[in-house]
Short mmCIF file of C-alpha atoms and ligand atoms in Angstrom, two decimals:
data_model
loop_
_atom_site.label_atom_id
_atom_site.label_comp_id
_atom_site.label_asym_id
_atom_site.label_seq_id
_atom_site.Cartn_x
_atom_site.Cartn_y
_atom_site.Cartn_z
CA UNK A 292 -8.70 2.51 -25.13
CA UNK A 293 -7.28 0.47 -22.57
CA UNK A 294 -6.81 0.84 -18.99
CA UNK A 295 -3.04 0.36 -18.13
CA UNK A 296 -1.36 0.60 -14.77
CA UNK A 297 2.23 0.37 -13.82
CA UNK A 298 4.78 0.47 -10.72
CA UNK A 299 8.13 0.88 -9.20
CA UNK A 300 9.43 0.38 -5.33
CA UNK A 301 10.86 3.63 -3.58
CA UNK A 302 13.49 1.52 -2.75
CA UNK A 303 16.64 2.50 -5.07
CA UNK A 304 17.44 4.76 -7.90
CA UNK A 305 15.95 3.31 -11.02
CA UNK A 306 18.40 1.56 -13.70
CA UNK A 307 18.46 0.77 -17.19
CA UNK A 308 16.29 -2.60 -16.10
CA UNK A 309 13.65 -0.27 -15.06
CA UNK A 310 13.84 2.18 -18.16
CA UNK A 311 14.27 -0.36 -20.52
CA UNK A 312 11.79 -3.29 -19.12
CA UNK A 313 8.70 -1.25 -17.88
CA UNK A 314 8.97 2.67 -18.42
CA UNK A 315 9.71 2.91 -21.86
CA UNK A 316 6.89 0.94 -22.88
CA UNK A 317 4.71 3.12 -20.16
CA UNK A 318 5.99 6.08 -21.96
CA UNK A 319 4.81 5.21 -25.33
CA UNK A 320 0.87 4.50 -24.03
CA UNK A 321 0.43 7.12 -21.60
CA UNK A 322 -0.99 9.47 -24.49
CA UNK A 323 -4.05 7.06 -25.74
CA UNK A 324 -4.63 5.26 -23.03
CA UNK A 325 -6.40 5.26 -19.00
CA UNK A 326 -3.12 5.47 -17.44
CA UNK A 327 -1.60 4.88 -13.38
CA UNK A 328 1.78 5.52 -13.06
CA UNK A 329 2.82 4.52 -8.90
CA UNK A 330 5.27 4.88 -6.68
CA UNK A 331 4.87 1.03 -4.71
CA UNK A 332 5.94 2.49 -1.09
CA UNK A 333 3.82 -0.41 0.78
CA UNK A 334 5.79 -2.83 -0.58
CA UNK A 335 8.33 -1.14 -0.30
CA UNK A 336 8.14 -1.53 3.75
CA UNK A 337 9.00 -5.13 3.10
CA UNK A 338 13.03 -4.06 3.27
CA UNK A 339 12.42 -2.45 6.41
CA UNK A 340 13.58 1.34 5.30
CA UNK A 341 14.65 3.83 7.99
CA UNK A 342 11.75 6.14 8.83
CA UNK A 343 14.18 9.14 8.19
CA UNK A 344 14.77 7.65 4.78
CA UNK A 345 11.75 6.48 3.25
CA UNK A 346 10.59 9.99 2.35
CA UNK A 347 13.76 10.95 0.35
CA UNK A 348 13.56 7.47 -1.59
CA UNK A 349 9.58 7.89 -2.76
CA UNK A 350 10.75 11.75 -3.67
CA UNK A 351 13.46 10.74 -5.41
CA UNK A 352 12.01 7.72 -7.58
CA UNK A 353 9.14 9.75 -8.57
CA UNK A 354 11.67 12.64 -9.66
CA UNK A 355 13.53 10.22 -11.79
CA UNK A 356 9.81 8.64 -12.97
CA UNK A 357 9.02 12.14 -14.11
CA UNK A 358 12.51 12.64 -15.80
CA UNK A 359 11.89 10.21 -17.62
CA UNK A 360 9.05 11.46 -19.97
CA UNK A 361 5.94 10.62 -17.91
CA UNK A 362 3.87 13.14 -18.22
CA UNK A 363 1.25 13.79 -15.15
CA UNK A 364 -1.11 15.53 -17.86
CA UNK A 365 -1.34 12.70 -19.89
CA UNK A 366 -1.08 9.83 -17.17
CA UNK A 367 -2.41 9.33 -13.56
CA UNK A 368 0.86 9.74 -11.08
CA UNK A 369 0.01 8.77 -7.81
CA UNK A 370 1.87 7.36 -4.71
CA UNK A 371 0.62 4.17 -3.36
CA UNK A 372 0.24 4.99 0.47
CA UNK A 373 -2.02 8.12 -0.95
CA UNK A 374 -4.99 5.47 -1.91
CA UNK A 375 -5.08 3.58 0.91
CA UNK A 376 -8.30 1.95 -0.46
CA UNK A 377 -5.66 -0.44 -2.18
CA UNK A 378 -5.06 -1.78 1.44
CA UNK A 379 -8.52 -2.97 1.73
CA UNK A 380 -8.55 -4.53 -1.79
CA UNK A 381 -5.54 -6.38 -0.74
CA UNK A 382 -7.40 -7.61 2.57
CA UNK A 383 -10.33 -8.96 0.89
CA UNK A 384 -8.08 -10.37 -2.03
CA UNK A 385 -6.20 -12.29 0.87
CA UNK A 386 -8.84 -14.48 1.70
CA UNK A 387 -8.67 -16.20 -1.26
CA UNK A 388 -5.45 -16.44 -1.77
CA UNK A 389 -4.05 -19.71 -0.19
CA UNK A 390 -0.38 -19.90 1.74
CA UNK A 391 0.68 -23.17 -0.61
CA UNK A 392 0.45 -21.07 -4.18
CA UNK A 393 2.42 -17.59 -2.24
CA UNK A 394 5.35 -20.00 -0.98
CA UNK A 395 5.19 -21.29 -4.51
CA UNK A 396 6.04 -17.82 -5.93
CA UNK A 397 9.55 -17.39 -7.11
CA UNK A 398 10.35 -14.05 -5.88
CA UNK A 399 9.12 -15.23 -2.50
CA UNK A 400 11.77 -18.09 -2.50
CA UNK A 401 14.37 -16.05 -3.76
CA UNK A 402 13.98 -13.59 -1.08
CA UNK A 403 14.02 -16.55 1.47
CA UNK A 404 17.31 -17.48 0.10
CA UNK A 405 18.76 -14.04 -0.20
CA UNK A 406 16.84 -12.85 3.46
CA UNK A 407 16.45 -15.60 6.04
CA UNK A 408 16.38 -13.09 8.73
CA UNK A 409 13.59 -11.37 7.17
CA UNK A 410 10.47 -13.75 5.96
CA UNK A 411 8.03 -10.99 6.46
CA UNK A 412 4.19 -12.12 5.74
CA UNK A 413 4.23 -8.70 3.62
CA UNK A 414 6.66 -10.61 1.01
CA UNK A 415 4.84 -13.82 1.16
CA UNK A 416 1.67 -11.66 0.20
CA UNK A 417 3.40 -9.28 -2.49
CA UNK A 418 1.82 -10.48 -5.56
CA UNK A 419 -1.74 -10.18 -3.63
CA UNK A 420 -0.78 -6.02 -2.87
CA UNK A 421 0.52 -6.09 -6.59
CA UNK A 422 -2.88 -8.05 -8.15
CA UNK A 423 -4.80 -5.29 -5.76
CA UNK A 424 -2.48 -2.50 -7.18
CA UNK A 425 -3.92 -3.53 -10.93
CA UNK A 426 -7.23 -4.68 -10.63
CA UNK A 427 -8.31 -1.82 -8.33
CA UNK A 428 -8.19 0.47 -11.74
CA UNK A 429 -9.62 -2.42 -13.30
CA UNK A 430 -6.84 -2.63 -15.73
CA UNK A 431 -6.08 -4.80 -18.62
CA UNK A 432 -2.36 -3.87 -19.74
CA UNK A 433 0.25 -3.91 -17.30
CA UNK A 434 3.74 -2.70 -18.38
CA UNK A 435 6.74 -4.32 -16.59
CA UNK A 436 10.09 -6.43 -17.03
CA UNK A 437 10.26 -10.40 -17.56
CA UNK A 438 10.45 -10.92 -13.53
CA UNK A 439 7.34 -9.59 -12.61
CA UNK A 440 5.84 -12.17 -15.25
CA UNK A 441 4.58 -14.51 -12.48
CA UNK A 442 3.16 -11.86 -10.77
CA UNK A 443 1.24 -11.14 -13.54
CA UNK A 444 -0.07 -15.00 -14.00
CA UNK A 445 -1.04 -14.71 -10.35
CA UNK A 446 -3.10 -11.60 -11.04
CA UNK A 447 -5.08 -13.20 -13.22
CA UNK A 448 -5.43 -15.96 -11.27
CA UNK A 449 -6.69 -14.03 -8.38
CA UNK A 450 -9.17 -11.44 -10.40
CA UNK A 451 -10.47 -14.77 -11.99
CA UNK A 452 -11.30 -16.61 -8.55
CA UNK A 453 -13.08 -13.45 -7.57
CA UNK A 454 -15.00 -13.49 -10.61
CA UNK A 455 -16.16 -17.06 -10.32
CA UNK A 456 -16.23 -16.97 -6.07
CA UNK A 457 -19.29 -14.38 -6.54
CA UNK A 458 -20.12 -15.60 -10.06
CA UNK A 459 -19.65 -12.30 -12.07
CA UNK A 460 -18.09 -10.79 -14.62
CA UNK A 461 -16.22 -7.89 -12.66
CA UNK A 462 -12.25 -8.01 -13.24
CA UNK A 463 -10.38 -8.30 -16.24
CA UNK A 464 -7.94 -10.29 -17.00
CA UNK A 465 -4.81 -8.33 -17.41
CA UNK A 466 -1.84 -8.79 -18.94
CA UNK A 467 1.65 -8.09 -19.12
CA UNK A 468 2.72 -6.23 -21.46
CA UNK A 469 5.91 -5.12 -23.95
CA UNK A 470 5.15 -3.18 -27.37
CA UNK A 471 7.91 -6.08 -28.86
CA UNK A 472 5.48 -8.80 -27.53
CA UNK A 473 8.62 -10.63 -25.48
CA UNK A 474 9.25 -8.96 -21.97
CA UNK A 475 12.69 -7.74 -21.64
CA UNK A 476 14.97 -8.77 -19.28
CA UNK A 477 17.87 -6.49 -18.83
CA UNK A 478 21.24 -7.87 -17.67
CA UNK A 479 23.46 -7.33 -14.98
CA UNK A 480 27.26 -6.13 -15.63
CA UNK A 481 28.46 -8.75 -13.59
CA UNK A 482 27.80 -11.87 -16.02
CA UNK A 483 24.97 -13.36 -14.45
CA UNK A 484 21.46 -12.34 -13.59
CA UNK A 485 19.43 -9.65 -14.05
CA UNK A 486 20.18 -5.74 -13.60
CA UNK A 487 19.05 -4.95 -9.79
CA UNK A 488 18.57 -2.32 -7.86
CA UNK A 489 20.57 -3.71 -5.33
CA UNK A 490 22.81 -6.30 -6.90
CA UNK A 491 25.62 -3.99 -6.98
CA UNK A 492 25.55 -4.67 -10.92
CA UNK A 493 23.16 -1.91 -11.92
CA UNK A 494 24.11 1.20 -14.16
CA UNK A 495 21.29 4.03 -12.54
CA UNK A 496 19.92 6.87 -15.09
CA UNK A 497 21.28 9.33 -12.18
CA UNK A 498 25.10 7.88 -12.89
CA UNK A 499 27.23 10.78 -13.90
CA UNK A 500 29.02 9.93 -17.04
CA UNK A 501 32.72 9.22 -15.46
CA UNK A 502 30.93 6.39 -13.21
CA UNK A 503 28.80 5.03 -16.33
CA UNK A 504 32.22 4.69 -17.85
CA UNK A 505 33.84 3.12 -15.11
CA UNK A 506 31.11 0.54 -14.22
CA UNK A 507 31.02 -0.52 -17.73
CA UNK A 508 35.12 -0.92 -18.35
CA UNK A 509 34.67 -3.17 -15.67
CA UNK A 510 31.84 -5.36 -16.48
CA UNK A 511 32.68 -9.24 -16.97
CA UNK A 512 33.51 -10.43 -20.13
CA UNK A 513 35.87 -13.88 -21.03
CA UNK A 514 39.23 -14.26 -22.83
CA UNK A 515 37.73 -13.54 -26.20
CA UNK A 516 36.62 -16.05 -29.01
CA UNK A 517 38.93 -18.83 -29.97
CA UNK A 518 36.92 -19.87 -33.20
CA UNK A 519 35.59 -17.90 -35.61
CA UNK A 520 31.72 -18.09 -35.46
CA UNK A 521 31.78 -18.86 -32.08
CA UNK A 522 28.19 -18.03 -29.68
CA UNK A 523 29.38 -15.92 -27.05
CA UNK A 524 29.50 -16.62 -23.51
CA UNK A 525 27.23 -15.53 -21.16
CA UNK A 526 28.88 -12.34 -19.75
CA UNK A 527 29.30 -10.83 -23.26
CA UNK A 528 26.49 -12.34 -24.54
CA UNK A 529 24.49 -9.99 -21.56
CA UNK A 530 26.96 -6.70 -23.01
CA UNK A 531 25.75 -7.46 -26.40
CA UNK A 532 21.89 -7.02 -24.88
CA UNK A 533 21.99 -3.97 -23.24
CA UNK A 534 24.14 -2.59 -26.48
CA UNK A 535 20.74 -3.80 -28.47
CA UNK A 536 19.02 -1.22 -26.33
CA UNK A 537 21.07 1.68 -26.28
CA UNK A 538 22.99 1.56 -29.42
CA UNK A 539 22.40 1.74 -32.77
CA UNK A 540 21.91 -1.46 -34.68
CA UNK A 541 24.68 -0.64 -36.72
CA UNK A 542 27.12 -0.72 -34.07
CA UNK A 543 25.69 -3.66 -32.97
CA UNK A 544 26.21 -5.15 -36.17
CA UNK A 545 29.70 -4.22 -36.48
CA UNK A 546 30.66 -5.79 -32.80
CA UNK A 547 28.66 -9.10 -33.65
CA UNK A 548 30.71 -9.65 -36.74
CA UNK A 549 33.97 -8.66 -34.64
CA UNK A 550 32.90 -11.39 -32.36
CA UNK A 551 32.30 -13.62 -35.17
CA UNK A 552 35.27 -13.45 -36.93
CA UNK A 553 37.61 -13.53 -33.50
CA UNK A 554 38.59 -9.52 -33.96
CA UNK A 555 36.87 -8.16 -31.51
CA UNK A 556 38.46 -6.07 -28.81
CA UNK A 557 36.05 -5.79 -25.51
CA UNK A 558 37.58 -2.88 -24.52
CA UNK A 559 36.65 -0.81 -27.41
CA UNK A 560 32.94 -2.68 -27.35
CA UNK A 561 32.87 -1.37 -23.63
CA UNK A 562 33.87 2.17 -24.58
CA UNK A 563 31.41 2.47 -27.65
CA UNK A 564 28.74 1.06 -24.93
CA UNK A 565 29.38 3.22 -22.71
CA UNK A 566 29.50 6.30 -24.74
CA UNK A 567 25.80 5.23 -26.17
CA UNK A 568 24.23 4.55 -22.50
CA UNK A 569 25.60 8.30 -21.76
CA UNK A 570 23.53 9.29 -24.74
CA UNK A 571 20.78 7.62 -23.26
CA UNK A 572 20.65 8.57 -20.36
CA UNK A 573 22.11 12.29 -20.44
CA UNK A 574 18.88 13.94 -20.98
CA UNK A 575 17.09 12.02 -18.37
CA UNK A 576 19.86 12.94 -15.98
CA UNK A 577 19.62 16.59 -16.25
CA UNK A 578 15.94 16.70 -16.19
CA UNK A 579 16.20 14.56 -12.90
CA UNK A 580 17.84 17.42 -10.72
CA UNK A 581 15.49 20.37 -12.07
CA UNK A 582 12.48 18.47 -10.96
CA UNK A 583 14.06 17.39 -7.93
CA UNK A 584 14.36 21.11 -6.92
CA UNK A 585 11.00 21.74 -7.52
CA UNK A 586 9.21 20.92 -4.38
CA UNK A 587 5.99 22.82 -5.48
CA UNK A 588 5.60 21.08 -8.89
CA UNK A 589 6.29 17.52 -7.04
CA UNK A 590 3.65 17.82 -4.58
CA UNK A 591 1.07 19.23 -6.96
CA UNK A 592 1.81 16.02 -9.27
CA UNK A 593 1.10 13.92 -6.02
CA UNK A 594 -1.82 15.60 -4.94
CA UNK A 595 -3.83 15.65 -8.47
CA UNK A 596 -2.85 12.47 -9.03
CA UNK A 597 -3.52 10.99 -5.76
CA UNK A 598 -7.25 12.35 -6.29
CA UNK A 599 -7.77 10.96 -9.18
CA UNK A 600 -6.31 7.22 -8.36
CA UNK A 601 -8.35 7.53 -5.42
CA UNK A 602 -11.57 8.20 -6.90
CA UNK A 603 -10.94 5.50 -9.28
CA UNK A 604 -9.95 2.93 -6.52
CA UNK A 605 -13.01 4.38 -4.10
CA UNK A 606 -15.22 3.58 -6.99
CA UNK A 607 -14.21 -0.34 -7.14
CA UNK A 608 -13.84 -1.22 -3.56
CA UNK A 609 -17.54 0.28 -3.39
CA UNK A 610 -18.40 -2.27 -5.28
CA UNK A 611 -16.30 -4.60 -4.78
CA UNK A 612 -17.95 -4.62 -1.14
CA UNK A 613 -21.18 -4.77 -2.63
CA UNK A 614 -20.26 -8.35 -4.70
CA UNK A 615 -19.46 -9.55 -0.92
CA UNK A 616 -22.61 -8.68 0.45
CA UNK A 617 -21.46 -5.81 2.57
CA UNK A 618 -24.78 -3.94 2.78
CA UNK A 619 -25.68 -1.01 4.71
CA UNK A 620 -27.82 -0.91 7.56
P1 TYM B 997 10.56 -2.98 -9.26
O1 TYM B 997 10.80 -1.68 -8.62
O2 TYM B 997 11.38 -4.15 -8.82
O3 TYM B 997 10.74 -2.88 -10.82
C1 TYM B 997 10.04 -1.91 -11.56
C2 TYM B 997 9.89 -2.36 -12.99
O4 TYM B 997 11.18 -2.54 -13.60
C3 TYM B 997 11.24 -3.83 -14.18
N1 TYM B 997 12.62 -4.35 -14.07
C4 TYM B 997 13.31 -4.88 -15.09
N2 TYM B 997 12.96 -5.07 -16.38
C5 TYM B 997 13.91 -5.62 -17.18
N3 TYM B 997 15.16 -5.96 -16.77
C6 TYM B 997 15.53 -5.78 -15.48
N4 TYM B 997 16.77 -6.09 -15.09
C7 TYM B 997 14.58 -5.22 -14.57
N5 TYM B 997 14.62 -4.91 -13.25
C8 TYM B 997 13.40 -4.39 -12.96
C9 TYM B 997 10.28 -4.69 -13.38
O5 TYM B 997 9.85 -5.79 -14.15
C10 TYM B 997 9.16 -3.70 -13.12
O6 TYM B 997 8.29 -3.64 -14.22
N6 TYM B 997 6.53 -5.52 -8.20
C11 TYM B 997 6.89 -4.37 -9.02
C12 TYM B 997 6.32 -3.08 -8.48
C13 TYM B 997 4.83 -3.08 -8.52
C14 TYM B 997 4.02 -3.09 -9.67
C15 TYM B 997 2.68 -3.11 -9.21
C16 TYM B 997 4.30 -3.07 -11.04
C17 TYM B 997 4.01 -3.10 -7.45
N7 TYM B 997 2.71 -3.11 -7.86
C18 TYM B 997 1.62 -3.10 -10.10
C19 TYM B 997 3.22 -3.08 -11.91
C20 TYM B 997 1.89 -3.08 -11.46
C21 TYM B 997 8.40 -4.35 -9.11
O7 TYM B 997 9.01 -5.34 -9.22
O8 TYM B 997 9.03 -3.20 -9.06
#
């Protein structure tokens, strides 16, 4: 059985990146396995949210968490700021890991170039919250997308150092983790990049079908092949990926060769896209406004969850301490 923990920030609705890189895989482990499912609302605070907001946003990504088929009797659902013995494992982690390798980090330069107004030491320190998040439950799978990949590297790294700093055999090792082996990277509908929560390029499993529709008639495509056999550019290239998620591999078949042999018409690849992400998603969608509603049911999941992530953290910071030489008087 292994021990597998895996995350979200409360700070957007969650898209088909989110469903399609991390939760789907969580999904299909959270019956045999030790499973933590979290809402990441410390690192969340790195964007700076509103205090009237942030609230709403945890309440809401756990609602769509739970809509999507994770099942708080199978799986540990917890919210982050609820074991705040993670913030001590993240302390302690800190002072061994050095400023050179976090600048290093490619979300961390990414968010320079994207935020220059904002270079919060919280970001520069996000993968050391993150390796804390993991090894805390001592895990050794970790469900997520291809861009937390690093992240993952750097976990090791740090659960390693600790293991050789105090010369034992504590931490695992974990890994990322995808049931296909690669980690997925889901597109954006804009032709570049990756689906984001705030790239404006994002279809959300809380769309209503009319926007779905609309968002994906417009995505960016080119002026269609000029040769038959042709590779397709990168814009259609990224439609063609997030059909080979939602869509049968039939109809995926049936565009490809339409691409191939220069018939293909994007607008009825868009509408037969669409129509499939609907499918998708519709389920998910309803489910995601019952549970909404039900306050009771939401903090019940928080609370029995929260108790049991906390015992399990509690349990490795004890010891954790102990390794250090923390001793009582
Ligand atoms: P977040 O909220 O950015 O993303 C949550 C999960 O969704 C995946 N993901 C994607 N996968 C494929 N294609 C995409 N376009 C795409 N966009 C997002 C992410 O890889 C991630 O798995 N740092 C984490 C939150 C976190 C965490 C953890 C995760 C904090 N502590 C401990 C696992 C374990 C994050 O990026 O969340």
């Amino acid at each position: 059985m292994d021990t597998v923990v895996s995350g979200i920030r409360s700070t957007g609705n969650l898209h088909l990146g989110n469903y399609f890189g991390a939760v789907k895989n969580f999904l299909k482990m959270q019956k045999e396995n030790n499973c933590f499912f979290f809402i990441a609302d410390y690192h969340a605070l790195t964007t700076h949210p509103h205090p009237d907001d942030l609230h709403g946003n945890i309440k809401q990504v756990l609602a769509e968490y739970l809509a999507c088929g994770i099942d708080p009797e199978s799986a540990t659902v917890f919210i982050q700021s609820d074991v705040p013995e993670v913030s001590e494992l993240y302390l302690l982690l800190n002072m061994n890991a050095y400023v050179g390798e976090l600048e290093r980090t490619a979300s961390f330069k990414e968010k320079i170039r994207k935020h220059p107004d904002n270079i919060n030491a919280g970001l520069l320190t996000y993968p050391v919250l993150m390796a804390a998040d993991i090894i805390i439950h001592k895990a050794n799978k970790v469900p997520v997308g291809k861009d937390q990949e690093q992240h993952l590297e750097m976990t090791r790294r740090f659960a390693r150092r600790f293991n050789t700093i105090y010369d034992v055999d504590y931490f695992p090792e974990p890994d990322a983790y995808n049931f296909g082996n690669e980690l997925i990277k889901i597109p954006g509908l804009d032709g570049t990049g990756k689906m984001g929560k705030s790239e404006g390029n994002g279809i959300f499993l809380a769309d209503p079908p009319e926007i779905i529709r609309k968002k994906v008639m417009s995505a960016v495509t080119d002026a269609g092949p000029s040769q038959p056999g042709q590779e397709p550019s990168e814009p259609v290239k990224n439609l063609f990926t997030i059909m080979s998620v939602v869509s049968d591999p039939s109809t995926v078949k049936y565009f490809t060769d339409k691409h191939s042999s220069c018939e293909i018409r994007y607008g009825d690849l868009k509408k037969q896209l669409a129509e499939d992400i609907i499918k998708v998603t519709d389920p998910i969608r309803n489910r995601i406004k019952d549970i909404l509603a039900d306050n009771q049911y939401l903090a019940r999941v928080v609370r029995e969850g929260g108790e049991k992530a906390r015992a399990s953290a509690s349990k490795t910071v004890r010891e954790v301490r102990e390794i250090i030489g923390y001793r009582p008087f």
